[in-house]
Structures are given as C-alpha cells and as structure tokens.
Coordinates of C-alpha atoms and ligand atoms in Angstrom, one line a residue:
M1 CA 57.3 104.2 84.0
T2 CA 58.5 102.8 87.3
D3 CA 56.9 102.7 90.7
K4 CA 58.6 103.0 94.0
L5 CA 58.8 100.0 96.4
I6 CA 58.5 101.1 100.0
I7 CA 60.9 99.3 102.3
F8 CA 59.4 98.8 105.8
D9 CA 61.9 97.5 108.2
T10 CA 60.6 95.6 111.3
T11 CA 63.9 94.3 112.7
L12 CA 63.2 96.2 115.9
R13 CA 59.6 94.8 116.3
D14 CA 59.0 91.5 114.5
G15 CA 62.7 90.7 114.5
E16 CA 63.1 91.5 118.1
Q17 CA 60.2 89.1 118.9
S18 CA 62.6 86.2 118.3
P19 CA 63.4 84.5 121.6
G20 CA 66.8 85.8 122.8
A21 CA 66.9 88.7 120.3
S22 CA 65.5 91.3 122.7
M23 CA 67.5 94.6 122.7
T24 CA 68.0 97.4 125.1
R25 CA 66.7 100.9 124.3
D26 CA 70.3 102.1 123.5
E27 CA 70.9 99.1 121.2
K28 CA 67.6 99.7 119.4
L29 CA 68.4 103.4 119.0
R30 CA 71.8 102.5 117.5
I31 CA 70.2 100.1 115.0
A32 CA 67.5 102.7 114.1
R33 CA 70.2 105.2 113.3
Q34 CA 71.8 102.6 111.0
L35 CA 68.5 101.9 109.4
E36 CA 68.1 105.6 108.7
R37 CA 71.6 105.6 107.1
L38 CA 70.4 102.6 105.0
K39 CA 67.5 104.9 104.0
V40 CA 64.7 102.6 104.8
D41 CA 61.3 104.3 104.3
V42 CA 59.7 103.1 107.5
I43 CA 61.2 101.8 110.7
E44 CA 58.9 99.8 112.9
A45 CA 60.5 100.7 116.2
G46 CA 58.5 98.4 118.5
F47 CA 55.2 97.7 120.1
A48 CA 54.8 100.6 122.5
A49 CA 52.0 99.1 124.6
S50 CA 53.8 95.8 125.2
S51 CA 56.1 97.1 128.0
N52 CA 57.5 100.3 129.4
G53 CA 60.9 99.4 127.9
D54 CA 59.3 99.1 124.4
F55 CA 57.5 102.4 124.9
E56 CA 60.7 104.2 125.9
A57 CA 62.5 102.7 122.9
V58 CA 59.8 103.8 120.4
R59 CA 59.8 107.2 122.0
A60 CA 63.6 107.6 121.8
I61 CA 63.7 106.5 118.2
A62 CA 60.8 108.8 117.3
C63 CA 62.8 111.7 118.7
A64 CA 66.1 110.7 117.0
I65 CA 65.1 109.7 113.5
K66 CA 64.5 112.5 111.0
D67 CA 64.5 110.9 107.5
S68 CA 62.5 107.7 107.9
T69 CA 58.9 107.3 109.1
V70 CA 58.8 105.8 112.6
C71 CA 56.0 103.3 113.3
S72 CA 54.7 101.5 116.3
L73 CA 52.6 98.4 116.3
A74 CA 49.4 98.4 118.3
R75 CA 46.7 95.8 118.8
A76 CA 43.3 96.9 117.6
N77 CA 42.2 98.6 120.8
D78 CA 42.1 102.2 122.1
R79 CA 44.6 101.7 124.8
D80 CA 47.3 100.2 122.6
I81 CA 46.7 102.8 119.9
S82 CA 46.9 105.7 122.4
R83 CA 50.2 104.4 123.8
A84 CA 51.5 104.1 120.2
A85 CA 50.5 107.7 119.4
E86 CA 51.9 108.9 122.7
A87 CA 55.3 107.2 122.0
L88 CA 55.4 108.6 118.5
K89 CA 54.4 112.2 119.5
L90 CA 57.8 113.8 118.6
A91 CA 58.4 111.9 115.4
P92 CA 58.6 114.2 112.3
R93 CA 56.9 111.4 110.4
A94 CA 54.9 108.8 112.3
R95 CA 52.7 105.8 111.6
I96 CA 50.5 103.6 113.7
H97 CA 50.3 99.9 112.6
T98 CA 47.2 98.3 114.1
F99 CA 46.2 94.7 113.6
I100 CA 43.7 92.0 114.5
A101 CA 43.5 88.4 113.5
T102 CA 41.0 87.5 110.7
S103 CA 41.4 83.8 110.1
A104 CA 38.6 81.5 111.4
L105 CA 41.2 79.6 113.5
H106 CA 42.6 82.7 115.2
M107 CA 39.2 84.4 115.7
E108 CA 37.7 81.3 117.3
K109 CA 40.6 79.8 119.2
K110 CA 42.7 82.8 120.1
L111 CA 40.5 85.9 120.2
R112 CA 37.2 84.0 121.0
M113 CA 35.4 86.5 118.9
S114 CA 32.9 86.2 116.2
P115 CA 33.7 87.5 112.7
E116 CA 31.2 90.3 113.2
Q117 CA 32.9 91.4 116.4
V118 CA 36.3 91.4 114.7
L119 CA 35.0 93.4 111.8
E120 CA 33.5 96.0 114.2
Q121 CA 36.7 96.1 116.3
A122 CA 38.9 96.6 113.2
K123 CA 36.6 99.4 112.0
Q124 CA 36.5 101.2 115.4
S125 CA 40.2 100.9 115.9
V126 CA 41.2 102.4 112.6
R127 CA 38.6 105.2 113.1
F128 CA 40.2 105.9 116.5
A129 CA 43.8 105.8 115.2
R130 CA 42.9 108.0 112.3
N131 CA 41.8 110.7 114.7
L132 CA 45.3 110.7 116.2
L133 CA 47.5 110.3 113.1
D134 CA 47.1 110.5 109.3
D135 CA 49.4 107.6 108.5
I136 CA 47.6 104.4 109.5
E137 CA 48.5 100.8 108.5
F138 CA 46.2 97.9 109.1
S139 CA 47.1 94.2 109.2
P140 CA 44.7 91.3 109.2
E141 CA 46.8 88.9 111.3
D142 CA 47.0 85.4 109.7
G143 CA 45.5 87.2 106.7
Y144 CA 46.7 84.6 104.2
R145 CA 44.7 81.8 105.9
S146 CA 41.6 84.0 106.2
D147 CA 38.4 83.5 104.3
M148 CA 38.6 85.7 101.1
D149 CA 35.1 87.1 101.3
F150 CA 35.4 88.1 105.0
L151 CA 38.9 89.5 104.4
C152 CA 37.6 91.7 101.5
K153 CA 34.9 93.0 103.8
V154 CA 37.3 93.9 106.6
L155 CA 39.8 95.6 104.3
E156 CA 37.1 97.6 102.5
V157 CA 35.8 98.9 105.9
V158 CA 39.2 99.8 107.3
I159 CA 40.1 101.7 104.0
Q160 CA 36.8 103.5 104.4
E161 CA 37.8 104.5 107.9
G162 CA 41.1 105.9 106.6
A163 CA 43.8 103.1 106.7
T164 CA 46.4 104.3 104.2
T165 CA 48.4 101.0 104.0
I166 CA 47.0 97.5 103.9
N167 CA 49.5 94.8 104.9
V168 CA 48.7 91.2 104.3
P169 CA 50.7 88.9 106.6
D170 CA 51.5 85.3 106.0
T171 CA 51.9 85.0 109.8
V172 CA 52.8 81.4 109.9
G173 CA 54.9 81.1 106.7
Y174 CA 52.4 78.8 105.0
A175 CA 52.2 80.5 101.6
V176 CA 53.9 79.5 98.3
P177 CA 54.9 82.2 95.8
E178 CA 52.3 81.9 93.0
L179 CA 49.4 81.5 95.4
Y180 CA 50.4 84.4 97.7
G181 CA 51.0 86.7 94.6
Q182 CA 47.6 85.7 93.3
F183 CA 46.0 86.2 96.8
I184 CA 47.2 89.8 96.9
K185 CA 46.1 90.4 93.3
T186 CA 42.6 89.0 94.0
L187 CA 42.3 91.2 97.1
R188 CA 43.2 94.3 95.1
E189 CA 40.7 93.4 92.4
R190 CA 37.9 92.6 94.8
V191 CA 38.1 95.3 97.5
P192 CA 36.2 98.2 95.8
N193 CA 38.3 101.0 97.3
S194 CA 41.7 99.1 97.1
D195 CA 43.2 102.0 95.0
K196 CA 42.9 104.3 98.2
A197 CA 45.7 102.3 100.0
V198 CA 49.2 101.1 99.4
W199 CA 49.3 97.3 99.5
S200 CA 52.0 95.6 101.6
V201 CA 53.5 92.1 101.9
H202 CA 54.7 90.6 105.2
C203 CA 56.0 87.0 105.0
H204 CA 57.4 84.6 107.5
N205 CA 60.1 82.1 106.6
D206 CA 58.8 78.8 108.0
L207 CA 59.1 77.0 104.7
G208 CA 62.1 79.1 103.5
M209 CA 60.0 81.1 101.1
A210 CA 59.6 84.5 102.8
V211 CA 61.6 86.3 100.2
A212 CA 60.1 84.4 97.2
N213 CA 56.6 85.0 98.5
S214 CA 57.2 88.7 99.1
L215 CA 58.6 89.1 95.5
A216 CA 55.5 87.3 94.1
G217 CA 53.3 89.6 96.2
I218 CA 55.1 92.5 94.5
K219 CA 55.3 91.2 91.0
I220 CA 52.0 89.2 90.7
G221 CA 50.0 91.0 93.3
G222 CA 51.1 94.6 92.7
A223 CA 52.1 95.3 96.3
R224 CA 54.2 98.4 96.7
Q225 CA 55.5 98.0 100.3
V226 CA 57.5 95.0 101.6
E227 CA 58.0 94.3 105.3
C228 CA 61.4 92.8 106.1
T229 CA 64.2 92.5 108.7
I230 CA 67.9 92.7 108.6
N231 CA 69.4 89.2 108.2
G232 CA 65.8 87.9 108.1
L233 CA 65.8 88.1 111.9
G234 CA 62.5 87.0 113.5
E235 CA 60.5 84.5 115.4
R236 CA 60.9 80.8 114.4
A237 CA 62.6 80.8 111.0
G238 CA 62.4 84.6 110.7
N239 CA 61.0 87.2 108.4
C240 CA 61.7 88.2 104.8
A241 CA 65.4 89.3 104.7
L242 CA 65.8 93.0 103.7
E243 CA 69.1 92.5 102.1
E244 CA 67.8 89.7 99.8
V245 CA 64.6 91.3 98.8
V246 CA 66.3 94.7 98.1
M247 CA 69.1 93.2 96.1
A248 CA 66.7 90.9 94.1
V249 CA 64.6 93.9 93.1
R250 CA 67.6 96.0 92.3
T251 CA 69.7 93.4 90.5
R252 CA 66.7 92.3 88.5
R253 CA 65.3 95.7 87.8
D254 CA 64.8 94.5 84.2
F255 CA 62.1 92.2 85.6
F256 CA 60.6 94.1 88.6
N257 CA 60.9 97.7 87.1
L258 CA 60.7 99.2 90.6
D259 CA 62.7 102.0 92.3
I260 CA 64.1 101.5 95.8
G261 CA 65.4 104.4 97.9
I262 CA 67.9 102.2 99.9
D263 CA 71.6 103.0 100.1
A264 CA 72.9 99.5 99.5
T265 CA 76.4 100.3 100.7
Q266 CA 74.9 100.3 104.3
I267 CA 73.6 96.8 104.0
V268 CA 76.7 94.9 105.3
P269 CA 77.3 97.4 108.2
A270 CA 73.6 97.0 109.2
S271 CA 73.9 93.2 109.0
R272 CA 76.9 93.2 111.2
M273 CA 75.4 95.5 113.7
V274 CA 72.2 93.4 114.1
S275 CA 74.2 90.2 114.3
Q276 CA 76.6 91.6 116.9
T277 CA 73.8 93.2 119.0
T278 CA 71.6 90.2 119.1
G279 CA 74.2 87.4 119.0
F280 CA 72.4 85.8 116.0
V281 CA 75.3 84.8 113.8
V282 CA 74.9 85.1 110.0
Q283 CA 75.6 81.8 108.3
P284 CA 78.6 82.0 105.9
N285 CA 76.6 81.1 102.8
K286 CA 73.8 83.5 103.5
A287 CA 72.9 85.5 100.3
V288 CA 74.4 89.1 100.2
V289 CA 75.7 89.3 103.8
G290 CA 77.2 85.9 104.5
A291 CA 81.0 85.8 104.7
N292 CA 81.2 83.6 101.6
A293 CA 78.6 85.5 99.6
F294 CA 81.3 87.0 97.3
A295 CA 84.1 84.4 97.9
H296 CA 85.1 82.4 94.8
A297 CA 86.7 79.2 96.0
S298 CA 86.9 77.1 92.9
G299 CA 89.8 77.7 90.5
I300 CA 87.5 78.0 87.5
H301 CA 85.4 80.7 89.1
Q302 CA 88.5 82.6 90.4
D303 CA 90.0 82.5 86.9
G304 CA 86.8 83.8 85.4
V305 CA 86.3 86.6 87.9
L306 CA 89.9 87.7 87.4
K307 CA 89.4 87.9 83.6
A308 CA 85.9 89.6 83.8
R309 CA 84.0 90.0 87.1
D310 CA 80.6 89.5 85.5
T311 CA 81.4 85.9 84.5
Y312 CA 80.4 84.8 87.9
E313 CA 79.3 87.9 89.8
I314 CA 75.9 89.4 89.5
M315 CA 76.4 92.0 92.2
R316 CA 79.6 93.8 93.3
A317 CA 80.7 93.2 96.9
E318 CA 81.5 96.9 97.4
D319 CA 78.0 97.9 96.3
V320 CA 76.5 96.2 99.3
G321 CA 79.1 97.5 101.7
W322 CA 81.7 94.8 101.9
S323 CA 84.5 97.4 101.5
A324 CA 83.4 98.9 104.8
N325 CA 85.5 96.2 106.4
K326 CA 88.6 98.5 106.8
I327 CA 91.1 99.2 109.5
V328 CA 89.8 102.3 111.1
L329 CA 91.9 102.9 114.2
G330 CA 95.0 101.7 115.9
K331 CA 97.2 102.1 119.0
L332 CA 98.1 105.7 118.1
S333 CA 94.5 106.9 117.5
G334 CA 93.4 109.6 119.9
R335 CA 90.2 110.1 121.9
N336 CA 88.8 112.5 119.3
A337 CA 89.3 110.0 116.5
F338 CA 87.7 107.3 118.6
K339 CA 84.7 109.5 119.5
Q340 CA 84.3 110.5 115.8
R341 CA 84.3 106.8 114.8
L342 CA 81.7 106.0 117.4
Q343 CA 79.5 108.8 116.0
D344 CA 80.0 107.6 112.4
L345 CA 78.9 104.1 113.6
G346 CA 75.8 105.6 115.1
V347 CA 76.8 104.9 118.7
S348 CA 75.9 107.6 121.2
L349 CA 77.3 107.0 124.7
E350 CA 75.3 109.0 127.2
S351 CA 78.0 110.7 129.2
E352 CA 81.6 111.8 128.9
S353 CA 82.5 109.2 131.6
E354 CA 81.0 106.5 129.4
V355 CA 83.1 107.7 126.4
N356 CA 86.2 107.8 128.7
H357 CA 85.5 104.2 129.9
A358 CA 85.0 103.0 126.3
F359 CA 88.2 104.8 125.3
T360 CA 90.2 103.1 128.0
K361 CA 88.8 99.7 126.8
F362 CA 89.7 100.6 123.3
K363 CA 93.3 101.5 124.3
E364 CA 93.6 98.2 126.2
L365 CA 92.4 96.4 123.1
A366 CA 94.7 98.3 120.8
D367 CA 97.6 97.2 123.0
R368 CA 96.7 93.6 122.4
K369 CA 95.6 93.9 118.8
S370 CA 97.3 96.1 116.2
E371 CA 94.4 96.6 113.8
I372 CA 91.0 97.7 115.1
F373 CA 88.0 97.3 112.8
D374 CA 84.5 98.8 113.0
E375 CA 83.3 95.4 114.2
D376 CA 85.8 95.5 117.1
I377 CA 84.5 98.9 118.1
L378 CA 80.9 97.8 117.9
A379 CA 81.7 94.7 120.0
L380 CA 83.4 96.9 122.5
V381 CA 80.4 99.1 123.0
S382 CA 77.9 96.2 122.9
D383 CA 79.9 94.7 125.8
E384 CA 77.9 95.7 128.9
S385 CA 81.1 96.1 130.8
V386 CA 81.6 99.4 129.0
T387 CA 78.8 100.7 131.3
P388 CA 79.4 98.6 134.4
Q389 CA 77.7 101.0 136.8
R390 CA 74.3 100.2 135.1
E391 CA 74.7 96.4 135.3
H392 CA 74.1 94.1 138.2
F393 CA 76.8 91.6 137.2
G394 CA 80.2 93.1 136.0
F395 CA 83.4 91.4 134.9
V396 CA 86.6 92.4 136.7
S397 CA 89.3 89.7 136.0
L398 CA 89.8 86.1 135.3
S399 CA 92.7 83.7 135.6
Q400 CA 92.6 80.1 134.5
H401 CA 94.9 77.2 134.1
S402 CA 94.8 74.3 131.7
E403 CA 97.4 71.7 130.9
T404 CA 97.2 68.5 129.0
G405 CA 96.2 65.7 131.3
E406 CA 95.0 68.0 134.1
Q407 CA 91.6 69.3 134.9
P408 CA 91.3 73.0 134.0
H409 CA 90.7 75.4 136.8
A410 CA 89.4 79.0 136.8
S411 CA 89.2 81.8 139.4
I412 CA 87.1 84.9 138.6
V413 CA 86.5 88.3 140.1
C414 CA 83.2 90.0 139.3
T415 CA 81.0 92.7 140.7
V416 CA 77.5 91.9 141.9
G417 CA 75.4 95.0 142.6
G418 CA 78.7 97.0 142.8
K419 CA 80.5 94.7 145.3
E420 CA 83.4 92.6 144.3
V421 CA 82.9 88.8 144.6
K422 CA 85.3 85.9 143.9
G423 CA 84.6 82.5 142.6
A424 CA 86.6 79.4 141.6
S425 CA 85.8 76.1 140.0
G426 CA 87.2 73.2 137.9
G427 CA 85.5 72.2 134.7
N428 CA 85.7 70.1 131.5
G429 CA 87.7 72.9 129.8
P430 CA 88.8 76.5 130.6
V431 CA 85.5 78.0 129.4
D432 CA 83.4 75.4 131.4
A433 CA 85.5 76.1 134.5
S434 CA 85.1 79.9 134.2
L435 CA 81.3 79.8 133.8
K436 CA 81.1 77.3 136.7
A437 CA 83.2 79.7 138.7
I438 CA 80.6 82.5 138.0
E439 CA 77.7 80.1 138.9
S440 CA 79.5 79.2 142.2
F441 CA 78.3 82.6 143.6
V442 CA 75.4 83.6 141.3
K443 CA 73.6 80.3 141.5
S444 CA 71.2 81.3 138.7
G445 CA 70.2 77.8 137.9
A446 CA 69.7 78.9 134.3
E447 CA 70.0 76.3 131.5
M448 CA 72.5 77.0 128.7
V449 CA 70.8 76.4 125.4
L450 CA 73.4 77.8 123.0
Y451 CA 77.1 78.6 123.2
S452 CA 78.9 79.9 120.0
V453 CA 82.2 81.5 119.3
N454 CA 82.9 83.6 116.2
A455 CA 86.1 85.3 115.1
I456 CA 85.1 89.0 114.6
S457 CA 87.5 89.8 111.8
G458 CA 88.4 86.3 110.6
S459 CA 91.9 85.6 111.9
T460 CA 93.4 84.2 115.1
E461 CA 94.6 87.7 115.9
S462 CA 90.9 88.8 115.9
Q463 CA 88.7 89.2 118.9
G464 CA 86.6 86.2 119.8
E465 CA 82.9 87.0 120.0
V466 CA 80.9 84.6 122.1
T467 CA 77.1 84.3 122.3
V468 CA 75.5 82.5 125.2
R469 CA 71.8 81.8 125.3
L470 CA 70.3 81.1 128.7
Q471 CA 66.8 79.9 129.6
N472 CA 65.2 80.4 133.0
S473 CA 61.6 80.2 134.1
G474 CA 60.4 80.3 130.5
R475 CA 62.5 83.3 129.5
V476 CA 65.2 83.0 126.9
V477 CA 68.0 85.6 126.7
N478 CA 71.2 86.1 124.7
G479 CA 74.4 87.5 126.1
V480 CA 77.3 88.6 123.8
G481 CA 80.9 89.2 124.9
A482 CA 84.0 90.0 123.0
D483 CA 87.7 89.8 123.8
P484 CA 90.9 88.6 122.1
D485 CA 90.9 85.9 124.9
I486 CA 87.9 83.6 124.2
V487 CA 87.7 82.4 127.8
V488 CA 87.3 86.0 128.9
A489 CA 84.8 86.7 126.0
S490 CA 82.8 83.6 127.3
A491 CA 82.7 84.9 130.9
K492 CA 81.6 88.4 129.6
A493 CA 78.9 86.8 127.4
Y494 CA 77.6 84.7 130.4
L495 CA 77.5 87.8 132.6
S496 CA 75.7 89.8 129.9
A497 CA 73.0 87.0 129.7
L498 CA 72.7 86.9 133.5
N499 CA 72.2 90.7 133.4
K500 CA 69.4 90.3 131.0
L501 CA 67.7 87.7 133.1
H502 CA 68.2 89.9 136.1
N503 CA 66.6 93.0 134.4
K504 CA 63.5 91.1 133.6
S505 CA 60.6 93.0 132.1
D506 CA 57.2 91.5 131.3
R507 CA 56.1 92.1 127.8
V508 CA 52.9 91.4 125.9
A509 CA 53.5 89.3 122.8
A510 CA 52.1 90.7 119.5
Q511 CA 50.9 87.3 118.4
G512 CA 50.2 85.9 121.8
Ligands
KIV1 O1 53.2 88.2 111.2 C1 52.2 88.9 111.6 O2 51.0 88.6 111.4 C2 52.6 90.2 112.2 C3 51.5 91.1 112.4 C4 51.4 91.6 113.8 C5 51.6 92.2 111.4 O3 53.7 90.4 112.5
ZN2 ZN1 55.1 89.0 111.5

C-alpha cells in the first residue's frame, strides 16, 4: 500500500518574496504553465490582497491553469480572504491558504494580540473562507516555535471549522529533522480530529536543512503534502527545493513508499526558467539541477560510469530533463517554427506585433549565433526590450572602445518614455563605462548590490546572461539581460532593473 505525496509549489508566492525575485504577471503566468507541465498538484500563485499586481497575477493564473489546483495566500481576515476568493473565481480547482502567527513571540511582538484573540481570529477566518470555497488550507505561522498545547487547540478548532489541509511552517528555519518529524507526529496524535485534514510541511532553509526537515516531517510525522519551490527560491536562504525533495522521495521509494504525480523530465526546464526569469543563478554543484550534478570529472568515476552507469549514478540525467538541452532552432527556422517553440515553452506573447518583434530579435541572434537553444529563446523573451513599448527605459544601441593602457569609453542610445536619449562616459572597464553612460542621463542614484555574468549554453559562442541587482529607497530589484555581447547584455540588464524600480508597486509582506 502506498500513499500519495501532494506537491505544493510556492515559487510564485514564498519564492517571489525573496528580495529581487519579484516577477511580472506575464513571467508568473509562464512559470505557472511550466509548473502545470511539471504536474505539481497545487500552485500557490501569489498573495492576492498584497497588491493589485499580485491580484492580477493570481487571477490570470487561475484562468489559465486547468490541471493543477491554484491557490492564493491570505492573512486571517475577511478582506484578504475575499480578495483571494475573487482572484480565484475562474479557477477550475481553487484553494485559499489562510494563516496567522501562533508563536508567543510573534503574537506578542508582531501581532500584539493575546492567544485567545489569535484563536478566535483563526476560527472566524476559516469559517469565513469555508463559506466561499471548499478547499481551505490553514497555517499557524512560526508554528514550529509555538507552544504545543496552544497549537493543538488552534488546529483542532480550524479543522472543526472546515480547514482541509493543515500546514506546519518552520518559518525561520530553526528545526532539525528528528525534532520536526516528531513535532508533526505529536500534533497528529494529539489533535483529536487530525484525521479530517491532510498534514503539510513547510520548511525554510536558514540552517540548510529545509529538505531534510521536510523529509522527516513526511517520514516520521506522516505529512502527505510538502511545500517547496523550484531551485529552493525564497527569502533569506530559501525554501525546501522541489527538485531535491521530489527526487529524494522518488529515488528512495524503497524507504518512503510514496507516490508522486510529478513529471520529472520537466524539472530542469522549470529550474532554468525560474533562474532566467529571476536572475537567481543556480550554483553548479546544486543537487539535481546544478550544471555539475551529473558531470563525472574524476577518471575513476568516468571509467566506472562508462562500464556501468549505476556504479556512480543514482539518478539518470535524462529522467530529470537534462536531455532537454537540445538545439531547437537556427538561422533557417521560420516564423511558424519559432511561434510553435514559444508555445511549447509556455510563452504567450500578447499580440502578433510582439511575436513579430521577438521573431526579428531571434533572427538577429541567429545571424550571430548558429545554434539556438531553448535557454536562448527564453532569455530573448525575458529581455524587456522584446516589448519596448511597455517599458520606460529601452535599449537602442551601444558602442564602446577599450584598448590596453587606455581608459575604456562607451556611448549609448536608449529610449526614455519613448524618446531617444544619448549618453557617454568613461569607466574602469567597458561594462562600467556603459552603465555610467546610462546613469549620465537617468541619474537614478541606485546602488548596485550584485552584478553577475553567466554563459547561457556554456561556451564562448553562447549568449552572456547578466544579472544586475539594484537597491534604491529600501527596494531591491533584479534586472536580467542577454546578448552574445556581454557589454550589451549588461546594459540591457541595468535598464531592466531600472524599469522595475520605475514601475514601483507597494506590496504588503506576508510575514511583515
Ligand atoms: O513560512 C511561513 O510561515 C509562510 C506562511 C505564510 C505559510 O510562508
Ligand atoms: Zn514560508
């Protein structure tokens, strides 16, 4: 007899809360479509009440996704819950995930509420939500650091009110595997109506144990839902990584004895899409999705793998989607093939003129680069200059000169609010000069907190993908740009970050 483990993906909600990882509605929609192809059971699409942008993103995902349940987070109050229900109205399968903090520390210092008030608010909120939807998840925030007796009382009451999933967050990543597993087990034993709900684990990675803690919650505690994000994206050190928890349960089925509905061949494409969209680069030695995860460098290992793969491989690279790294298009590919590939990658450009613009960019790229990979196409459409009419700052052209012994110099032409503007500057290097040339007319005053370059498909012929993280007035944004010329990619990334600072939207933080 096996049970099913429900995979609840929160890349678009908890993952997106990571400073700099915020995504546009279209980017979220594209990732949601990939999550559906990955066959996750639940997609937490956002926190509808936090901003109009998040509301629209949840609504768009609710309309587009057919096979996964779409969920919105909501604080335990009627307004948030109504906004969530409204955003989810058109979803074939919808869930509201409501939460309130239950640890003494959070209740006293953050909420300034007594335990009795928190208990009452949890009860009323779940009752209210249950009148709007059948599928209700409840989370006691900072649950792992909450008093066991109080937590049991709260969870008993919310199950009585109709919560169908109980999620136990280790909000600050404080747990260790055995204790967290035991914590879930004790809750399930002590809450009298625990059998009326599915139990779920939600672990943060502050001590690097999010996956281990989640697995212990499943194995020792008997949880049957795991909350996770692609690449472990999330605030601070991130959340439990979907690819790791899924492949651990699948590879060690002998131990976990659980079924998972995931199509693992979609894991690497999902990882790449999230990394390219957010600019959060995946470390090479990251389990399952890192570039070295299946590379055998030592002679002894290579020899063993050639003789029999299972001498050193416990998973096959192609089973998690590494073979998806294929040449898909080239110089001779036509508009229809390009459009079809966009569709296969889950990219929907809104109008024919956007498709035409993207196709022109693709042709320009194909003239400079003979092999075009899926990653190149995704980079091309992530690049805001594909839809320049929507952006305040747009890239037009760049020329720069650098020579040994001379100070590099750059001249750039951009659009600002649709008008062409020119700037020029010297700098420490060609990239520095180009970004200073942009600043010469933008004068954003933003501080650069990260600059990174990554070769998209691994060779010098590949496109350079640049991530720029800017900080201004307490906001942190990431901009991503791609081009075979890394100086141009840097200028595009800088403009993309400036656009995000320009389109500022105020959001309410889930844990704020
Ligand atoms: O970590 C946490 O406590 C959360 C809740 C809002 C579920 O993300
Ligand atoms: Zn969380």
